[in-house]
Coordinates of C-alpha atoms in Angstrom, one line a residue:
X13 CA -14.9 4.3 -12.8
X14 CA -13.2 5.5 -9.2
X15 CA -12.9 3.3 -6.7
X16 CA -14.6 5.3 -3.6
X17 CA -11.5 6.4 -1.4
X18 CA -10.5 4.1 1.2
X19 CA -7.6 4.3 3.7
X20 CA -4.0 3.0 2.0
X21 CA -1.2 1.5 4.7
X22 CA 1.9 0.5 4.0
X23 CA 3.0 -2.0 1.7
X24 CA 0.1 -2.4 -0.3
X25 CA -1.3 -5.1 -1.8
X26 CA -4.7 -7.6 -1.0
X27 CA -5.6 -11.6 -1.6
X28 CA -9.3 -13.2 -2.1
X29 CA -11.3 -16.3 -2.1
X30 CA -11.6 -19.5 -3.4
X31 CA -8.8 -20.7 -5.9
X32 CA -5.1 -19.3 -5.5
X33 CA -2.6 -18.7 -8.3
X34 CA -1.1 -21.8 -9.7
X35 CA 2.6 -22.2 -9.8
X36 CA 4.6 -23.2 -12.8
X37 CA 6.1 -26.2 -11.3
X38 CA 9.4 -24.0 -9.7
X39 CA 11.6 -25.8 -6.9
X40 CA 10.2 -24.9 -3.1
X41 CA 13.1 -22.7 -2.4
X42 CA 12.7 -20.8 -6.3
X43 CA 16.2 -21.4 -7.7
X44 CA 15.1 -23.8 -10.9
X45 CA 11.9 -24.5 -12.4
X46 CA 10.9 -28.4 -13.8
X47 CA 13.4 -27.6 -17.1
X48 CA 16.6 -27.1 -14.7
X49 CA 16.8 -23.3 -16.0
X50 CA 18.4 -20.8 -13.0
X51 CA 16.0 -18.1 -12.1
X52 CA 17.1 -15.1 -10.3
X53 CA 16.7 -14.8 -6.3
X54 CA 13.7 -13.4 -4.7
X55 CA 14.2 -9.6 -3.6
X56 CA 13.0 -6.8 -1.3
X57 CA 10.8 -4.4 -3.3
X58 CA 8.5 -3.1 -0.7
X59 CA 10.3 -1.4 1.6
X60 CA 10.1 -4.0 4.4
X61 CA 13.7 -5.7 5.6
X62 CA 12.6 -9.4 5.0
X63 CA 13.7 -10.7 1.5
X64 CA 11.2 -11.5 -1.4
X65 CA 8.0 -9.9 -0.3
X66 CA 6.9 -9.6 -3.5
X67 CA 7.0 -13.1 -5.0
X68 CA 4.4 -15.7 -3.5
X69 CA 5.8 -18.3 -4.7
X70 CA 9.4 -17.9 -4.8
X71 CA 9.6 -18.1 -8.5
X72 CA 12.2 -15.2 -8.8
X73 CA 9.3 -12.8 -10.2
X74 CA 7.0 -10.7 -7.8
X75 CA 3.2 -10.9 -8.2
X76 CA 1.0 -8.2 -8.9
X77 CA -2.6 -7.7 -7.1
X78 CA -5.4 -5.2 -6.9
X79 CA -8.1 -4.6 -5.5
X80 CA -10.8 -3.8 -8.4
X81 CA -14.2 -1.6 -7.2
X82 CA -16.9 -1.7 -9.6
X83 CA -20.5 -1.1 -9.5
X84 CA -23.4 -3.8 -8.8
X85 CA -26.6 -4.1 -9.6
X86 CA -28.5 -1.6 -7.8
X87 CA -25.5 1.0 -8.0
X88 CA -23.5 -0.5 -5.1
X89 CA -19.7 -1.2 -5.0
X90 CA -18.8 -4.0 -5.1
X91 CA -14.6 -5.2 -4.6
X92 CA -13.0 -8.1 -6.1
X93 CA -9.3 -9.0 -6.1
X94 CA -7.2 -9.4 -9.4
X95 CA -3.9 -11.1 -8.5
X96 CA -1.4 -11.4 -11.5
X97 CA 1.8 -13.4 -11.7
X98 CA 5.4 -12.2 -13.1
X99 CA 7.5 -13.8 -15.5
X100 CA 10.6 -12.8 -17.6
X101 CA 8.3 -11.7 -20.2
X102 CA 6.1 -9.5 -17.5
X103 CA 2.6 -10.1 -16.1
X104 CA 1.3 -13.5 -17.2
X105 CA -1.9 -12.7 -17.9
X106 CA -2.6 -16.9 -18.5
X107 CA -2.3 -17.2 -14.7
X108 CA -3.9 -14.3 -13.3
X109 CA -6.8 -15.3 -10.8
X110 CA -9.9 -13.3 -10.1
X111 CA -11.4 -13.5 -6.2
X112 CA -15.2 -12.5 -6.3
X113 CA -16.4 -12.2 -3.1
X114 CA -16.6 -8.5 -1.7
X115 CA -13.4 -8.1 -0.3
X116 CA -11.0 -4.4 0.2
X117 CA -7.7 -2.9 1.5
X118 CA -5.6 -1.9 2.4
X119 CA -3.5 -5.3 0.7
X120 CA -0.9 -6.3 3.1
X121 CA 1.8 -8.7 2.4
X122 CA 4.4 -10.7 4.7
X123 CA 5.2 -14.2 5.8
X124 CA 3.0 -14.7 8.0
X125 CA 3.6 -18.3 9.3
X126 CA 7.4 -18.5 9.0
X127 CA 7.5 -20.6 6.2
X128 CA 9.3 -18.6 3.9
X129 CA 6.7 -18.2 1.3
X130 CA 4.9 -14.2 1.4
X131 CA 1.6 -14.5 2.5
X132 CA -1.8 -12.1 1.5
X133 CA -4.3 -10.3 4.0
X134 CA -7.4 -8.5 3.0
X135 CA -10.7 -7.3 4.4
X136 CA -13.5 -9.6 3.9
X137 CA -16.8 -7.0 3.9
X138 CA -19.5 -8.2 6.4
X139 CA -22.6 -8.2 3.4
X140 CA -22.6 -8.6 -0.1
X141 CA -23.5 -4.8 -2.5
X142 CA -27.2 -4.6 -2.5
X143 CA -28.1 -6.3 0.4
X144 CA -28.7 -5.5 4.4
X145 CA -26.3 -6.1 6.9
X146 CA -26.9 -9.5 8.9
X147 CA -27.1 -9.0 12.3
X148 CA -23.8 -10.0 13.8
X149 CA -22.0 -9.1 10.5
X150 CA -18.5 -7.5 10.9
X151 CA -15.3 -6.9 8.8
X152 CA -13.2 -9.6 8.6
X153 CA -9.1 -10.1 8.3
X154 CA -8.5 -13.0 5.7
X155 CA -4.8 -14.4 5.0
X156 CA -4.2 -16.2 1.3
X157 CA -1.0 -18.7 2.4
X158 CA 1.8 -18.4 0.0
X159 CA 3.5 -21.2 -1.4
X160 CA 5.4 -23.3 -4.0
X161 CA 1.8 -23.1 -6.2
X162 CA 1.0 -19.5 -5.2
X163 CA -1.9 -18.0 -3.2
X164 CA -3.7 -20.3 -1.2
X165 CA -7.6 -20.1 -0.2
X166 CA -8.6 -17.4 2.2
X167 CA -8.7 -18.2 5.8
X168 CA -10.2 -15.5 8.2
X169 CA -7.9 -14.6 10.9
X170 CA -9.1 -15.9 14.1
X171 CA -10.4 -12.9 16.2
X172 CA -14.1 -12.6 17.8
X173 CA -16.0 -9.5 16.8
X174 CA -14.3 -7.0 13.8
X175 CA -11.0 -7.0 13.0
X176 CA -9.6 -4.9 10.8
X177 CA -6.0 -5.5 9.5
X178 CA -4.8 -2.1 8.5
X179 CA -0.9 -2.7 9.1
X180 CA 1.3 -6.2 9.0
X181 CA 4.6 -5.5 11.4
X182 CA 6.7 -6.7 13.8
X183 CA 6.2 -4.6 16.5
X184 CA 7.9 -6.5 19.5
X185 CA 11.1 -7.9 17.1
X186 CA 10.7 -11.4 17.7
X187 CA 11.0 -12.2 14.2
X188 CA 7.6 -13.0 13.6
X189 CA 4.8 -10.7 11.9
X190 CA 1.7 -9.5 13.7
X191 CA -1.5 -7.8 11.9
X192 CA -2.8 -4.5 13.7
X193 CA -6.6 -4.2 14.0
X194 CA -7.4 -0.2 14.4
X195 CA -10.6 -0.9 16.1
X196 CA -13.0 1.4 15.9
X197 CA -14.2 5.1 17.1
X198 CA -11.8 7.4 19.0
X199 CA -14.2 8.9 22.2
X200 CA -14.4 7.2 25.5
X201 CA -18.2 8.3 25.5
X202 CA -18.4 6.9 21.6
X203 CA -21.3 3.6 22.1
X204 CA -20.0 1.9 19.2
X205 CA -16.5 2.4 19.9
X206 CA -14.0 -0.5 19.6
X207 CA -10.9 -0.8 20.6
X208 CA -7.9 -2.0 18.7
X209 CA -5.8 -5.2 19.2
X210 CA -2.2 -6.6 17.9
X211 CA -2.5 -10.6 16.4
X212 CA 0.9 -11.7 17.5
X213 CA 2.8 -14.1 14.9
X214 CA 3.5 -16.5 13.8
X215 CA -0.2 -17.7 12.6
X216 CA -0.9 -21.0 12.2
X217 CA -2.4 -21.7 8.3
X218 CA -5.9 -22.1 10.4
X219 CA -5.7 -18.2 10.9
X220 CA -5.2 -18.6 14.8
X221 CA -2.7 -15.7 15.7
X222 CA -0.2 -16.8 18.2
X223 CA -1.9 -14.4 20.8
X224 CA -4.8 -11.9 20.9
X225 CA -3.8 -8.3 22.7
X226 CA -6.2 -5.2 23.0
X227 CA -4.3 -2.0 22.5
X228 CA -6.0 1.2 22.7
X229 CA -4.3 3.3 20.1
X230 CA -5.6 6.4 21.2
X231 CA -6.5 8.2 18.0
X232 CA -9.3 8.4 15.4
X233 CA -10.6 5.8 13.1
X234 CA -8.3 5.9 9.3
X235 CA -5.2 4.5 8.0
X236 CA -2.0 3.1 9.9
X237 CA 1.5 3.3 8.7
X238 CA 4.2 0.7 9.6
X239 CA 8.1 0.5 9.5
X240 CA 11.1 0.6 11.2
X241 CA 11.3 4.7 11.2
X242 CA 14.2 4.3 14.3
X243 CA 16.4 1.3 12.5
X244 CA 16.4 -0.4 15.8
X245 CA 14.9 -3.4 14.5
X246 CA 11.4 -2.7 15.5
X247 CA 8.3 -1.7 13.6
X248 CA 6.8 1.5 15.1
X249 CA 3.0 2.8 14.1
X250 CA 1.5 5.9 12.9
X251 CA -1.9 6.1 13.4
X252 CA -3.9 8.8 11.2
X253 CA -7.4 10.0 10.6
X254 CA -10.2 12.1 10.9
X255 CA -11.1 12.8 14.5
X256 CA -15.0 12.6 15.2
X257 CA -17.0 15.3 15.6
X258 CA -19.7 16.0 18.8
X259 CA -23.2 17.0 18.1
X260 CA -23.4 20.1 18.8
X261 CA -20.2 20.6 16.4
X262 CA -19.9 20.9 12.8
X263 CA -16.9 19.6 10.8
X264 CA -15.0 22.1 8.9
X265 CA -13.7 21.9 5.3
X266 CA -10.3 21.4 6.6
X267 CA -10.7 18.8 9.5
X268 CA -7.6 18.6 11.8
X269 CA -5.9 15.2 11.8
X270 CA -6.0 13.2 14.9
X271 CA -2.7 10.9 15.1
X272 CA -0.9 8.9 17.4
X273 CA 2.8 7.7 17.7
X274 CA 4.0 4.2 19.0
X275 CA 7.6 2.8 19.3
X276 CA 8.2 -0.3 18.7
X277 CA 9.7 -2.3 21.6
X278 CA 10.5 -5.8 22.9
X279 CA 7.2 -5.7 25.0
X280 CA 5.1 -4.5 22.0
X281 CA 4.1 -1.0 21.1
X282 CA 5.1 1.9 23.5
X283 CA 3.4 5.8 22.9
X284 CA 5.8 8.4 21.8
X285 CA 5.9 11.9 20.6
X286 CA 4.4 12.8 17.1
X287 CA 6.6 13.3 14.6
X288 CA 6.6 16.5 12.8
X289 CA 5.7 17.7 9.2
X290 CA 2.3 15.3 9.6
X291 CA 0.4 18.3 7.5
X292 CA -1.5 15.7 5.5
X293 CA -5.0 17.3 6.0
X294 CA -6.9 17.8 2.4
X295 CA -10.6 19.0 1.6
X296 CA -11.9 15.7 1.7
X297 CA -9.9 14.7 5.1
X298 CA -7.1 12.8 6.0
X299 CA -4.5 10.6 3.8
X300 CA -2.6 8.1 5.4
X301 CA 1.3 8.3 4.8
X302 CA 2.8 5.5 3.6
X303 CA 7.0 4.6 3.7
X304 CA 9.9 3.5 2.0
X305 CA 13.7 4.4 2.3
X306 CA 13.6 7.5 0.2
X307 CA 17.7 8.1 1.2
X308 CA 18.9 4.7 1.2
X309 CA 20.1 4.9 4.6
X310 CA 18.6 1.8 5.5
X311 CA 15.9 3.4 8.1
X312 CA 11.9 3.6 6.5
X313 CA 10.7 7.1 6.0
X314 CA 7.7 8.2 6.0
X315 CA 6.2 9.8 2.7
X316 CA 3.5 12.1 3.9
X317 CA 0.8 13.5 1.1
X318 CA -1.3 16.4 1.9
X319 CA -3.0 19.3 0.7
X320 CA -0.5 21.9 -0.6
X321 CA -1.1 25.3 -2.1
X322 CA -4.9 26.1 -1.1
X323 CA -5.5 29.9 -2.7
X324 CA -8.3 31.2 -4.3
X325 CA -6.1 31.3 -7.6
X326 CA -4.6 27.7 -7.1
X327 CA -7.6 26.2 -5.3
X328 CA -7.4 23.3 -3.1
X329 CA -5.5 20.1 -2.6
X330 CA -3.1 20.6 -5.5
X331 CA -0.6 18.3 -3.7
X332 CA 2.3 17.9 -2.1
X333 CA 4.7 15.2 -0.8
X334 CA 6.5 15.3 2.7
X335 CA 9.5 13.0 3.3
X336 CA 9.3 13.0 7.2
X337 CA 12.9 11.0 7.3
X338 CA 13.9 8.2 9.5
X339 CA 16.4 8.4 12.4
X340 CA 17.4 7.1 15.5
X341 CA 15.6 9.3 17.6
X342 CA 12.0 8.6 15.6
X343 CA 11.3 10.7 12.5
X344 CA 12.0 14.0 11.9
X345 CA 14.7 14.5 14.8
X346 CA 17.6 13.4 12.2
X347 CA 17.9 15.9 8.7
X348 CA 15.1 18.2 8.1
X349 CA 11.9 17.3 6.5
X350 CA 11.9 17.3 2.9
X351 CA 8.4 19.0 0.8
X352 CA 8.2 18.4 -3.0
X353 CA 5.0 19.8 -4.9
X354 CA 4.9 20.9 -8.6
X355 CA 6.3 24.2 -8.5
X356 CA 9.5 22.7 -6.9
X357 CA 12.1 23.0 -9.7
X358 CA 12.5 20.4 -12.2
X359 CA 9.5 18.7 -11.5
X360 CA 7.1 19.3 -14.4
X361 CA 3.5 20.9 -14.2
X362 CA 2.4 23.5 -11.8
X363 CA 0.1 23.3 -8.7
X364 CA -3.7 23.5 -9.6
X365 CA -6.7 22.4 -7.7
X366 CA -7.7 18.8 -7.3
X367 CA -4.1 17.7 -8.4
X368 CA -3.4 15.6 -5.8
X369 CA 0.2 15.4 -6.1
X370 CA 2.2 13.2 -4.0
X371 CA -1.4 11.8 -2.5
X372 CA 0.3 7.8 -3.3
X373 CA 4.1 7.7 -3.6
X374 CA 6.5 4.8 -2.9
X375 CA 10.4 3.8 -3.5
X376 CA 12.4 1.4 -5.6
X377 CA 15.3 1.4 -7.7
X378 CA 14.4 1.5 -11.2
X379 CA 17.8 2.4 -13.1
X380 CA 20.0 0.5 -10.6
X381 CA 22.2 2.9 -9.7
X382 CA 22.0 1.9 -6.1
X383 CA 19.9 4.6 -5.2
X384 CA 16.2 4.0 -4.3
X385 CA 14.0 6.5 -6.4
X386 CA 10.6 8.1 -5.6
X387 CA 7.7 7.6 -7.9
X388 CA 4.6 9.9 -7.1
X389 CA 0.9 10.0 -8.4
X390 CA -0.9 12.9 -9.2
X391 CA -4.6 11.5 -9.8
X392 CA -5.9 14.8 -10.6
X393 CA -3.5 16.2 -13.0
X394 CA -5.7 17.2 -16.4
X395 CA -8.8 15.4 -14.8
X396 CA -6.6 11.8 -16.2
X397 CA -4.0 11.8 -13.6
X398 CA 0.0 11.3 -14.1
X399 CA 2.7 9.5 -11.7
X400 CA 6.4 11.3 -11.6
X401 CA 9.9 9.8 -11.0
X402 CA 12.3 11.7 -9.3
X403 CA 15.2 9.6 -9.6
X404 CA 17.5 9.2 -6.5
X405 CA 20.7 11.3 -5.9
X406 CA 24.2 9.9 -6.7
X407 CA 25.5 11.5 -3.3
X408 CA 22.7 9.7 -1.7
X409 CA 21.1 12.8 -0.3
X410 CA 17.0 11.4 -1.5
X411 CA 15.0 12.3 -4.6
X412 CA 16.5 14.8 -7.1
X413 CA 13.8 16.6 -8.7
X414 CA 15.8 18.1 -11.2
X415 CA 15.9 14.8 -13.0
X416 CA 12.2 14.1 -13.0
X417 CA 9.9 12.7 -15.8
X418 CA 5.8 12.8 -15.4
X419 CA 4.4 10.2 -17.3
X420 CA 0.7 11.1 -18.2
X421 CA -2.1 9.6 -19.3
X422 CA -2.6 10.8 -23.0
X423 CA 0.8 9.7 -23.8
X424 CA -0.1 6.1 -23.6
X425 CA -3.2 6.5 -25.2
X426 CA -5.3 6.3 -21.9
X427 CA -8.3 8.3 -19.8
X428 CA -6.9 7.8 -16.9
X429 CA -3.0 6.4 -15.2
X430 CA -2.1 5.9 -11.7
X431 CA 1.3 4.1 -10.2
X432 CA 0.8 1.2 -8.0
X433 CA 2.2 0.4 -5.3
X434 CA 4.7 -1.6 -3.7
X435 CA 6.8 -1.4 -7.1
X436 CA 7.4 -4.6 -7.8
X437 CA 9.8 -7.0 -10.2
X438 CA 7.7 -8.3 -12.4
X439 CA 10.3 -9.6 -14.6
X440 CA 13.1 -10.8 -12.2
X441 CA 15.9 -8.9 -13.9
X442 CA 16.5 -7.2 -10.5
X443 CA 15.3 -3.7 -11.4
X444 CA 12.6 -2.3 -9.9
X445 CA 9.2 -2.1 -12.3
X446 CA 6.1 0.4 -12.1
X447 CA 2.5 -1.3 -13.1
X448 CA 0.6 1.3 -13.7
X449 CA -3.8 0.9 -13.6
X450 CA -5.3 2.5 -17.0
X451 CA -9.0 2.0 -17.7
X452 CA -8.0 -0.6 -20.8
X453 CA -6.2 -2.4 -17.9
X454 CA -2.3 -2.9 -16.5
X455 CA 1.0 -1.1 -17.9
X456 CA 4.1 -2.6 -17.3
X457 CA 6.7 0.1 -16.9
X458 CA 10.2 -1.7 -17.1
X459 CA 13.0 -0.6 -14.9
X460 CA 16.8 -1.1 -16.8
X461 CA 20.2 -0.3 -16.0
X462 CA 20.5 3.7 -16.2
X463 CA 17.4 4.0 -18.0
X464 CA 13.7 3.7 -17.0
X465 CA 11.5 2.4 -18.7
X466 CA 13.8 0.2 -20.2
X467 CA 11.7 -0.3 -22.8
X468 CA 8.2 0.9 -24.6
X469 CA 5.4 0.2 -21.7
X470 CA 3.4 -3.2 -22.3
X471 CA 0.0 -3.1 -21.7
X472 CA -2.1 -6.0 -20.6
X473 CA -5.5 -5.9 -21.5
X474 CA -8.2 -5.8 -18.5
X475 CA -10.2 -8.4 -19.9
X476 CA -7.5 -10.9 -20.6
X477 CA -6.6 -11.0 -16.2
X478 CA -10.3 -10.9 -15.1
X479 CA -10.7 -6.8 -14.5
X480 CA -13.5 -5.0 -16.0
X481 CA -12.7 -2.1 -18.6
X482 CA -13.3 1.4 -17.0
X483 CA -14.4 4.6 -18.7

């Protein structure tokens, strides 16, 4: 099955309730486990500047998680979270913990309390598939608390009314992170509208954010994308979605994007000018750019998926992929925009409808060369989907498509592949790894020294970490 389409924000990843991972018994700070042995340091795979987002508990090995949709009785969705540990042999499928209340994205990781363990936020959904809304119900933020065991239970964030955690940043560079809440509704006439607020960190582990500030962020409901897009040691925001219609209006088959800008700044977000090369409208609406450093310059890009080639021999949304690069001035004012799709040279396949290319992408260093290279989804290609690596330059210019390899679903014996992101070492040997979601359950997708995959893709079963098979 497909997950229905939800909004993705940066640095990916979710947590759930009741029980958390359990450790294996590694020191606090993650340099020995109970036998003595040395494992390797925690490191940044994410994007983000803070070491070890991806390990929870500071084992050496970054943790996996999804968020799994299924259908419930009565033909409702319904979301669980899969969260599976690393180890030098890969995903530990022995330890991998199942969440089953109805929980969804985007998955957000960070330390949110300052205690040097990455924490988990996800989206607690205000009723259960199948059954009417309480009154009073609303989406809630909950946090799962790293630590030397793992995840911890879920604790909602403390907020009255909705909140919605759609980006984890520090927007006012005190050192501490802080959840965005997108609110809801874009129109000053709008009844239901909500506006957005900022929970300042650091959170205490009962969920209370250090302060509570409404911020009106000006643009329509959707996705937010977070990063340090001016390396001035600030986070800044990019709000995205699909502005509302009035009643007398009817949407077209292309809406425009409504979006909105915000510097980061000592006193919290400021408004700024939009950055250009945002054409990330598609058939369906709006997709929410995500970042990385696709140059290695040390400032976050942003990685902008849209529509592509729309013509009546092509037809619509074959894909394409936007770097919209990082500078001091905001993005876009430093080197030009850079647009990838699949009749740029060297990458394989050609732009057809529905092909989605570059509608996910992220960056890592897979052959450890020193240069961060960009992996790209195409969910539509052959109806199965494929994700593409186009290694990173030597000069250090970005992606060099003339070096790309697709990797599609038939080859690995599967109806359907898609990348995940952040990419993530799995099996702490400092390279960067792709897990990739099949409907017979994870591939492991080893990054090595000049060479990726290092070695033949392991699959771990579905069944065997608590997700359901999908046809």
């Amino acid at each position: 099955m497909v997950a229905p389409r939800f909004a993705i924000a940066l640095l990916g990843c979710t947590a759930l309730l009741l029980t958390g991972c359990a450790g294996n018994g590694g020191s606090r700070d993650g340099t020995a486990d109970g036998t003595g042995e040395s494992r390797p340091a925690p490191r940044d795979r994410d994007g983000r500047s803070e070491p070890g987002t991806g390990d929870f508990d500071k084992d050496g090995y970054d943790d996996f998680v999804t968020v799994e949709a299924n259908r419930a009785s009565g033909g409702s969705w319904a979301w669980h979270v899969v969260v599976v540990p690393g180890s030098k042999g890969g995903l530990d499928a022995a330890r991998a913990t199942r969440y089953s209340d109805v929980y969804s994205g985007p998955l957000l990781r960070g330390d949110l309390d300052g205690d040097g363990f990455t924490d988990l936020v996800a989206t607690r959904e205000p009723t259960r598939p199948g059954r009417k809304t309480e009154p009073g119900a609303a989406y809630q933020a909950v946090v799962m608390f790293g630590g030397m065991n793992g995840l911890g239970k879920p604790v909602t964030v403390t907020a009255k009314r909705q909140f919605l955690a759609m980006a984890v940043a520090d927007v006012n560079g005190d050192g501490a992170l802080d959840l965005i809440d997108r609110g809801k509704g874009a129109q000053e006439k709008d009844p239901s509208r909500i506006p957005g607020r900022i929970a300042y960190g650091p959170f205490g582990r009962d969920g209370a954010p250090a302060r509570l500030v409404e911020q009106d962020w000006k643009a329509a409901g959707g996705g937010a994308t977070a990063g340090d897009f001016e390396g001035d040691g600030f986070d800044d925001l990019l709000f995205t979605g699909s502005p509302p219609y009035s009643d007398d209006e009817e949407p077209g088959s292309d809406p425009i994007p409504a979006a909105a800008y915000f510097r980061g700044s000592s006193d919290g977000p400021v408004p700024a000018a939009l950055p250009e090369g945002l054409d990330n409208s598609t058939e369906d609406g709006v997709l929410t750019p995500l970042a990385g450093d696709a140059d290695g310059d040390g400032i976050t890009d942003l990685l902008v998926g849209g529509g592509g080639i729309s013509s009546p021999a092509d037809g619509l949304d074959a894909g394409q992929l936007t770097i919209v690069y990082g500078a001091a001035g905001g993005p876009g004012t430093g080197r030009r925009n850079t647009v990838y799709d699949q009749e740029t040279p060297g990458i394989p396949g050609d732009s057809q409808g529905r092909d989605m290319f570059g509608a996910v992408s992220g960056t890592g260093d897979v052959n450890d060369d020193g240069h961060p290279d960009l992996v790209v989804n195409t969910p539509g290609e052959d109806k199965a989907g494929r994700f593409t690596l186009l290694p990173g330059a030597t000069d250090g210019s970005g992606p060099d498509p003339s070096r790309s390899t697709a990797f599609d679903a038939k080859t690995y014996g599967q109806k359907s592949i898609s990348a995940t992101l952040p990419l993530l070492d799995i099996n702490g040997d400092t390279h960067a790894d792709v897990v990739a979601e099949t409907p017979d359950g994870l591939l492991l997708f080893p990054g090595g020294k000049a060479k990726f995959p290092a070695k033949a893709p392991k699959l771990t079963g579905a069944a065997k970490v608590g997700m359901d098979s999908r046809n």
